[in-house]
Amino acid sequence: MRVIDVVITVVWVVFWLYWLAASFGAKATQTRSRSSAMIRILIVIIVITAARAGLFKGHTATIDNPWLEGFGLAVFLAGLGLAVWARAYLGRNWGMPMSEKVDPELVTTGPYRFVRHPIYSGIILAMIGTTMAVTLYWLGGVVLLGGYFVYSATVEERNMELLFPDAYGAYKRRTKMLIPFVF
């Protein structure tokens, strides 16, 4: 196993352990979408199947360019940094995708000044960095998770428009969903 593989694997594990630990301080959840639970189960099954099949070892699709590996590592770290920054600004309002919190607040500061869903943006960016640095096989995960995040963001935005009819419309007009100035 290459050093870049180990570094990225360790940082992903630390990130998800932080994410789990930080979830204990979140506000109570009012409702959670059934499709959200099913998609999480599907993602776990896909990851376990891929790991057992050896897809994370890279094989012939392994990146062998030190410049691309370095750039991929930088993109990976920037993505996780964005997700952590956004999570810190959400504070107790954070929840699983498409969940509804008791006494929600509209957060429009920090990274939320630039995009409405910076956690999703950050995780997608980190996966793109992993793809560039480790193996092209991660591209499939980027596409699957990216689609799921766009769907989740769309559902969450409908809920936010109902909860904050005046404020969310104005916020939505001045920011993009996932990519600043683009989408």
PDB file of C-alpha atoms in Angstrom:
ATOM      1  CA  MET A   1       0.000   0.000   0.000  1.00  0.00           C
ATOM      2  CA  ARG A   2       1.324   3.422  -0.940  1.00  0.00           C
ATOM      3  CA  VAL A   3       1.834   6.274   1.545  1.00  0.00           C
ATOM      4  CA  ILE A   4      -0.858   8.423  -0.127  1.00  0.00           C
ATOM      5  CA  ASP A   5      -3.362   5.557   0.291  1.00  0.00           C
ATOM      6  CA  VAL A   6      -2.578   5.278   3.996  1.00  0.00           C
ATOM      7  CA  VAL A   7      -2.731   9.037   4.592  1.00  0.00           C
ATOM      8  CA  ILE A   8      -6.074   9.444   2.858  1.00  0.00           C
ATOM      9  CA  THR A   9      -7.549   6.358   4.543  1.00  0.00           C
ATOM     10  CA  VAL A  10      -6.463   7.539   8.007  1.00  0.00           C
ATOM     11  CA  VAL A  11      -7.796  11.067   7.429  1.00  0.00           C
ATOM     12  CA  TRP A  12     -11.144   9.690   6.177  1.00  0.00           C
ATOM     13  CA  VAL A  13     -11.422   7.493   9.297  1.00  0.00           C
ATOM     14  CA  VAL A  14     -10.575  10.426  11.601  1.00  0.00           C
ATOM     15  CA  PHE A  15     -13.086  12.626   9.757  1.00  0.00           C
ATOM     16  CA  TRP A  16     -15.923  10.118  10.139  1.00  0.00           C
ATOM     17  CA  LEU A  17     -15.073   9.508  13.821  1.00  0.00           C
ATOM     18  CA  TYR A  18     -15.212  13.286  14.392  1.00  0.00           C
ATOM     19  CA  TRP A  19     -18.520  13.413  12.476  1.00  0.00           C
ATOM     20  CA  LEU A  20     -19.974  10.668  14.668  1.00  0.00           C
ATOM     21  CA  ALA A  21     -18.757  12.285  17.903  1.00  0.00           C
ATOM     22  CA  ALA A  22     -20.081  15.710  16.854  1.00  0.00           C
ATOM     23  CA  SER A  23     -23.517  14.248  16.121  1.00  0.00           C
ATOM     24  CA  PHE A  24     -24.191  13.639  19.812  1.00  0.00           C
ATOM     25  CA  GLY A  25     -24.616  17.369  20.477  1.00  0.00           C
ATOM     26  CA  ALA A  26     -27.209  17.932  17.717  1.00  0.00           C
ATOM     27  CA  LYS A  27     -30.778  19.020  18.377  1.00  0.00           C
ATOM     28  CA  ALA A  28     -33.504  16.412  18.503  1.00  0.00           C
ATOM     29  CA  THR A  29     -34.855  15.259  15.158  1.00  0.00           C
ATOM     30  CA  GLN A  30     -38.545  15.792  14.424  1.00  0.00           C
ATOM     31  CA  THR A  31     -38.777  13.507  11.396  1.00  0.00           C
ATOM     32  CA  ARG A  32     -36.454  11.606   9.142  1.00  0.00           C
ATOM     33  CA  SER A  33     -37.112  10.507   5.607  1.00  0.00           C
ATOM     34  CA  ARG A  34     -37.450   6.755   5.043  1.00  0.00           C
ATOM     35  CA  SER A  35     -35.557   7.090   1.782  1.00  0.00           C
ATOM     36  CA  SER A  36     -32.638   8.594   3.725  1.00  0.00           C
ATOM     37  CA  ALA A  37     -32.357   5.468   5.891  1.00  0.00           C
ATOM     38  CA  MET A  38     -32.613   3.184   2.860  1.00  0.00           C
ATOM     39  CA  ILE A  39     -29.913   5.093   0.984  1.00  0.00           C
ATOM     40  CA  ARG A  40     -27.554   4.932   3.983  1.00  0.00           C
ATOM     41  CA  ILE A  41     -28.055   1.171   4.164  1.00  0.00           C
ATOM     42  CA  LEU A  42     -27.404   0.912   0.415  1.00  0.00           C
ATOM     43  CA  ILE A  43     -24.207   2.966   0.724  1.00  0.00           C
ATOM     44  CA  VAL A  44     -22.927   0.710   3.540  1.00  0.00           C
ATOM     45  CA  ILE A  45     -23.671  -2.395   1.439  1.00  0.00           C
ATOM     46  CA  ILE A  46     -21.861  -0.885  -1.583  1.00  0.00           C
ATOM     47  CA  VAL A  47     -18.796   0.048   0.498  1.00  0.00           C
ATOM     48  CA  ILE A  48     -18.595  -3.406   2.126  1.00  0.00           C
ATOM     49  CA  THR A  49     -19.014  -5.129  -1.248  1.00  0.00           C
ATOM     50  CA  ALA A  50     -16.381  -2.901  -2.870  1.00  0.00           C
ATOM     51  CA  ALA A  51     -13.939  -3.484  -0.007  1.00  0.00           C
ATOM     52  CA  ARG A  52     -14.405  -7.251  -0.186  1.00  0.00           C
ATOM     53  CA  ALA A  53     -13.906  -7.162  -3.953  1.00  0.00           C
ATOM     54  CA  GLY A  54     -10.638  -5.291  -3.484  1.00  0.00           C
ATOM     55  CA  LEU A  55     -11.742  -2.184  -5.385  1.00  0.00           C
ATOM     56  CA  PHE A  56     -10.062   0.163  -2.913  1.00  0.00           C
ATOM     57  CA  LYS A  57      -6.669  -1.337  -3.673  1.00  0.00           C
ATOM     58  CA  GLY A  58      -6.613   0.519  -6.963  1.00  0.00           C
ATOM     59  CA  HIS A  59      -5.249  -2.188  -9.268  1.00  0.00           C
ATOM     60  CA  THR A  60      -4.708  -0.836 -12.792  1.00  0.00           C
ATOM     61  CA  ALA A  61      -6.586   2.423 -12.201  1.00  0.00           C
ATOM     62  CA  THR A  62      -4.116   3.551  -9.537  1.00  0.00           C
ATOM     63  CA  ILE A  63      -2.836   7.089  -9.977  1.00  0.00           C
ATOM     64  CA  ASP A  64       0.945   7.053 -10.496  1.00  0.00           C
ATOM     65  CA  ASN A  65       1.686  10.743 -10.995  1.00  0.00           C
ATOM     66  CA  PRO A  66       3.182  12.419  -7.888  1.00  0.00           C
ATOM     67  CA  TRP A  67       1.935  15.867  -8.985  1.00  0.00           C
ATOM     68  CA  LEU A  68      -1.612  14.592  -9.439  1.00  0.00           C
ATOM     69  CA  GLU A  69      -1.399  12.712  -6.136  1.00  0.00           C
ATOM     70  CA  GLY A  70      -0.265  15.889  -4.377  1.00  0.00           C
ATOM     71  CA  PHE A  71      -2.955  17.999  -6.015  1.00  0.00           C
ATOM     72  CA  GLY A  72      -5.561  15.328  -5.205  1.00  0.00           C
ATOM     73  CA  LEU A  73      -4.430  15.311  -1.576  1.00  0.00           C
ATOM     74  CA  ALA A  74      -4.788  19.117  -1.435  1.00  0.00           C
ATOM     75  CA  VAL A  75      -8.295  18.950  -2.950  1.00  0.00           C
ATOM     76  CA  PHE A  76      -9.197  16.140  -0.527  1.00  0.00           C
ATOM     77  CA  LEU A  77      -8.043  18.159   2.500  1.00  0.00           C
ATOM     78  CA  ALA A  78      -9.769  21.322   1.243  1.00  0.00           C
ATOM     79  CA  GLY A  79     -13.019  19.389   0.852  1.00  0.00           C
ATOM     80  CA  LEU A  80     -12.898  17.911   4.344  1.00  0.00           C
ATOM     81  CA  GLY A  81     -11.900  21.325   5.706  1.00  0.00           C
ATOM     82  CA  LEU A  82     -14.971  22.872   4.076  1.00  0.00           C
ATOM     83  CA  ALA A  83     -17.242  20.163   5.491  1.00  0.00           C
ATOM     84  CA  VAL A  84     -15.827  20.585   9.022  1.00  0.00           C
ATOM     85  CA  TRP A  85     -16.059  24.401   8.785  1.00  0.00           C
ATOM     86  CA  ALA A  86     -19.696  24.129   7.682  1.00  0.00           C
ATOM     87  CA  ARG A  87     -20.475  21.593  10.417  1.00  0.00           C
ATOM     88  CA  ALA A  88     -19.025  23.978  13.016  1.00  0.00           C
ATOM     89  CA  TYR A  89     -21.265  26.813  11.768  1.00  0.00           C
ATOM     90  CA  LEU A  90     -24.370  24.623  11.844  1.00  0.00           C
ATOM     91  CA  GLY A  91     -23.695  23.692  15.449  1.00  0.00           C
ATOM     92  CA  ARG A  92     -26.650  21.911  17.011  1.00  0.00           C
ATOM     93  CA  ASN A  93     -28.743  22.376  13.843  1.00  0.00           C
ATOM     94  CA  TRP A  94     -26.784  19.654  12.038  1.00  0.00           C
ATOM     95  CA  GLY A  95     -28.604  16.431  11.179  1.00  0.00           C
ATOM     96  CA  MET A  96     -28.636  13.520   8.790  1.00  0.00           C
ATOM     97  CA  PRO A  97     -29.664  14.388   5.226  1.00  0.00           C
ATOM     98  CA  MET A  98     -33.353  15.258   4.881  1.00  0.00           C
ATOM     99  CA  SER A  99     -34.014  15.203   8.637  1.00  0.00           C
ATOM    100  CA  GLU A 100     -36.039  17.959  10.285  1.00  0.00           C
ATOM    101  CA  LYS A 101     -34.863  19.457  13.575  1.00  0.00           C
ATOM    102  CA  VAL A 102     -36.913  20.687  16.505  1.00  0.00           C
ATOM    103  CA  ASP A 103     -36.655  24.519  16.627  1.00  0.00           C
ATOM    104  CA  PRO A 104     -34.511  24.846  13.480  1.00  0.00           C
ATOM    105  CA  GLU A 105     -32.504  27.982  12.737  1.00  0.00           C
ATOM    106  CA  LEU A 106     -31.539  29.338   9.327  1.00  0.00           C
ATOM    107  CA  VAL A 107     -27.727  29.535   9.184  1.00  0.00           C
ATOM    108  CA  THR A 108     -26.393  31.942   6.534  1.00  0.00           C
ATOM    109  CA  THR A 109     -22.929  32.778   7.907  1.00  0.00           C
ATOM    110  CA  GLY A 110     -19.509  31.187   7.480  1.00  0.00           C
ATOM    111  CA  PRO A 111     -19.413  28.907   4.438  1.00  0.00           C
ATOM    112  CA  TYR A 112     -23.196  29.251   4.149  1.00  0.00           C
ATOM    113  CA  ARG A 113     -22.589  32.755   2.769  1.00  0.00           C
ATOM    114  CA  PHE A 114     -21.263  31.145  -0.422  1.00  0.00           C
ATOM    115  CA  VAL A 115     -23.314  27.952  -0.887  1.00  0.00           C
ATOM    116  CA  ARG A 116     -26.465  26.595   0.728  1.00  0.00           C
ATOM    117  CA  HIS A 117     -25.079  23.069   1.265  1.00  0.00           C
ATOM    118  CA  PRO A 118     -21.323  23.365   1.975  1.00  0.00           C
ATOM    119  CA  ILE A 119     -21.137  20.057   3.852  1.00  0.00           C
ATOM    120  CA  TYR A 120     -22.293  18.216   0.733  1.00  0.00           C
ATOM    121  CA  SER A 121     -19.932  20.326  -1.391  1.00  0.00           C
ATOM    122  CA  GLY A 122     -17.017  19.541   0.922  1.00  0.00           C
ATOM    123  CA  ILE A 123     -17.592  15.788   0.990  1.00  0.00           C
ATOM    124  CA  ILE A 124     -17.982  15.657  -2.799  1.00  0.00           C
ATOM    125  CA  LEU A 125     -14.782  17.712  -3.175  1.00  0.00           C
ATOM    126  CA  ALA A 126     -12.954  15.351  -0.796  1.00  0.00           C
ATOM    127  CA  MET A 127     -14.090  12.357  -2.836  1.00  0.00           C
ATOM    128  CA  ILE A 128     -12.908  14.041  -6.044  1.00  0.00           C
ATOM    129  CA  GLY A 129      -9.530  14.618  -4.358  1.00  0.00           C
ATOM    130  CA  THR A 130      -9.437  10.956  -3.311  1.00  0.00           C
ATOM    131  CA  THR A 131     -10.168   9.965  -6.916  1.00  0.00           C
ATOM    132  CA  MET A 132      -7.307  12.127  -8.197  1.00  0.00           C
ATOM    133  CA  ALA A 133      -4.825  10.948  -5.567  1.00  0.00           C
ATOM    134  CA  VAL A 134      -5.628   7.264  -5.182  1.00  0.00           C
ATOM    135  CA  THR A 135      -7.684   5.530  -7.842  1.00  0.00           C
ATOM    136  CA  LEU A 136     -10.209   6.259 -10.558  1.00  0.00           C
ATOM    137  CA  TYR A 137     -12.561   3.710  -8.969  1.00  0.00           C
ATOM    138  CA  TRP A 138     -13.648   6.428  -6.512  1.00  0.00           C
ATOM    139  CA  LEU A 139     -15.260   8.260  -9.433  1.00  0.00           C
ATOM    140  CA  GLY A 140     -18.238   5.907  -9.186  1.00  0.00           C
ATOM    141  CA  GLY A 141     -18.691   6.907  -5.560  1.00  0.00           C
ATOM    142  CA  VAL A 142     -18.462  10.578  -6.497  1.00  0.00           C
ATOM    143  CA  VAL A 143     -21.279  10.136  -9.011  1.00  0.00           C
ATOM    144  CA  LEU A 144     -23.498   8.090  -6.660  1.00  0.00           C
ATOM    145  CA  LEU A 145     -22.966  10.282  -3.615  1.00  0.00           C
ATOM    146  CA  GLY A 146     -23.169  13.464  -5.690  1.00  0.00           C
ATOM    147  CA  GLY A 147     -26.566  12.394  -7.016  1.00  0.00           C
ATOM    148  CA  TYR A 148     -27.750  11.550  -3.521  1.00  0.00           C
ATOM    149  CA  PHE A 149     -26.577  14.932  -2.207  1.00  0.00           C
ATOM    150  CA  VAL A 150     -28.315  16.855  -5.001  1.00  0.00           C
ATOM    151  CA  TYR A 151     -31.524  14.931  -4.228  1.00  0.00           C
ATOM    152  CA  SER A 152     -31.119  15.548  -0.470  1.00  0.00           C
ATOM    153  CA  ALA A 153     -30.403  19.240  -1.017  1.00  0.00           C
ATOM    154  CA  THR A 154     -33.536  19.586  -3.140  1.00  0.00           C
ATOM    155  CA  VAL A 155     -35.719  17.952  -0.473  1.00  0.00           C
ATOM    156  CA  GLU A 156     -34.101  20.009   2.295  1.00  0.00           C
ATOM    157  CA  GLU A 157     -34.644  23.223   0.345  1.00  0.00           C
ATOM    158  CA  ARG A 158     -38.369  22.516   0.004  1.00  0.00           C
ATOM    159  CA  ASN A 159     -38.524  22.033   3.785  1.00  0.00           C
ATOM    160  CA  MET A 160     -36.544  25.219   4.432  1.00  0.00           C
ATOM    161  CA  GLU A 161     -38.856  27.220   2.164  1.00  0.00           C
ATOM    162  CA  LEU A 162     -41.808  26.059   4.293  1.00  0.00           C
ATOM    163  CA  LEU A 163     -40.033  26.777   7.596  1.00  0.00           C
ATOM    164  CA  PHE A 164     -38.574  30.169   6.578  1.00  0.00           C
ATOM    165  CA  PRO A 165     -40.825  31.433   3.750  1.00  0.00           C
ATOM    166  CA  ASP A 166     -39.419  34.976   3.557  1.00  0.00           C
ATOM    167  CA  ALA A 167     -35.826  34.538   4.687  1.00  0.00           C
ATOM    168  CA  TYR A 168     -35.050  31.371   2.722  1.00  0.00           C
ATOM    169  CA  GLY A 169     -36.266  32.781  -0.596  1.00  0.00           C
ATOM    170  CA  ALA A 170     -33.935  35.784  -0.253  1.00  0.00           C
ATOM    171  CA  TYR A 171     -31.061  33.537   0.860  1.00  0.00           C
ATOM    172  CA  LYS A 172     -31.658  31.191  -2.086  1.00  0.00           C
ATOM    173  CA  ARG A 173     -31.555  34.079  -4.570  1.00  0.00           C
ATOM    174  CA  ARG A 174     -28.141  35.293  -3.374  1.00  0.00           C
ATOM    175  CA  THR A 175     -26.359  31.903  -3.034  1.00  0.00           C
ATOM    176  CA  LYS A 176     -25.873  28.758  -5.120  1.00  0.00           C
ATOM    177  CA  MET A 177     -26.762  25.233  -4.060  1.00  0.00           C
ATOM    178  CA  LEU A 178     -23.362  23.468  -4.136  1.00  0.00           C
ATOM    179  CA  ILE A 179     -20.782  25.363  -6.220  1.00  0.00           C
ATOM    180  CA  PRO A 180     -20.257  29.104  -5.616  1.00  0.00           C
ATOM    181  CA  PHE A 181     -21.304  31.278  -8.585  1.00  0.00           C
ATOM    182  CA  VAL A 182     -22.190  28.161 -10.657  1.00  0.00           C
ATOM    183  CA  PHE A 183     -24.746  25.687  -9.217  1.00  0.00           C
TER     184      PHE A 183
END
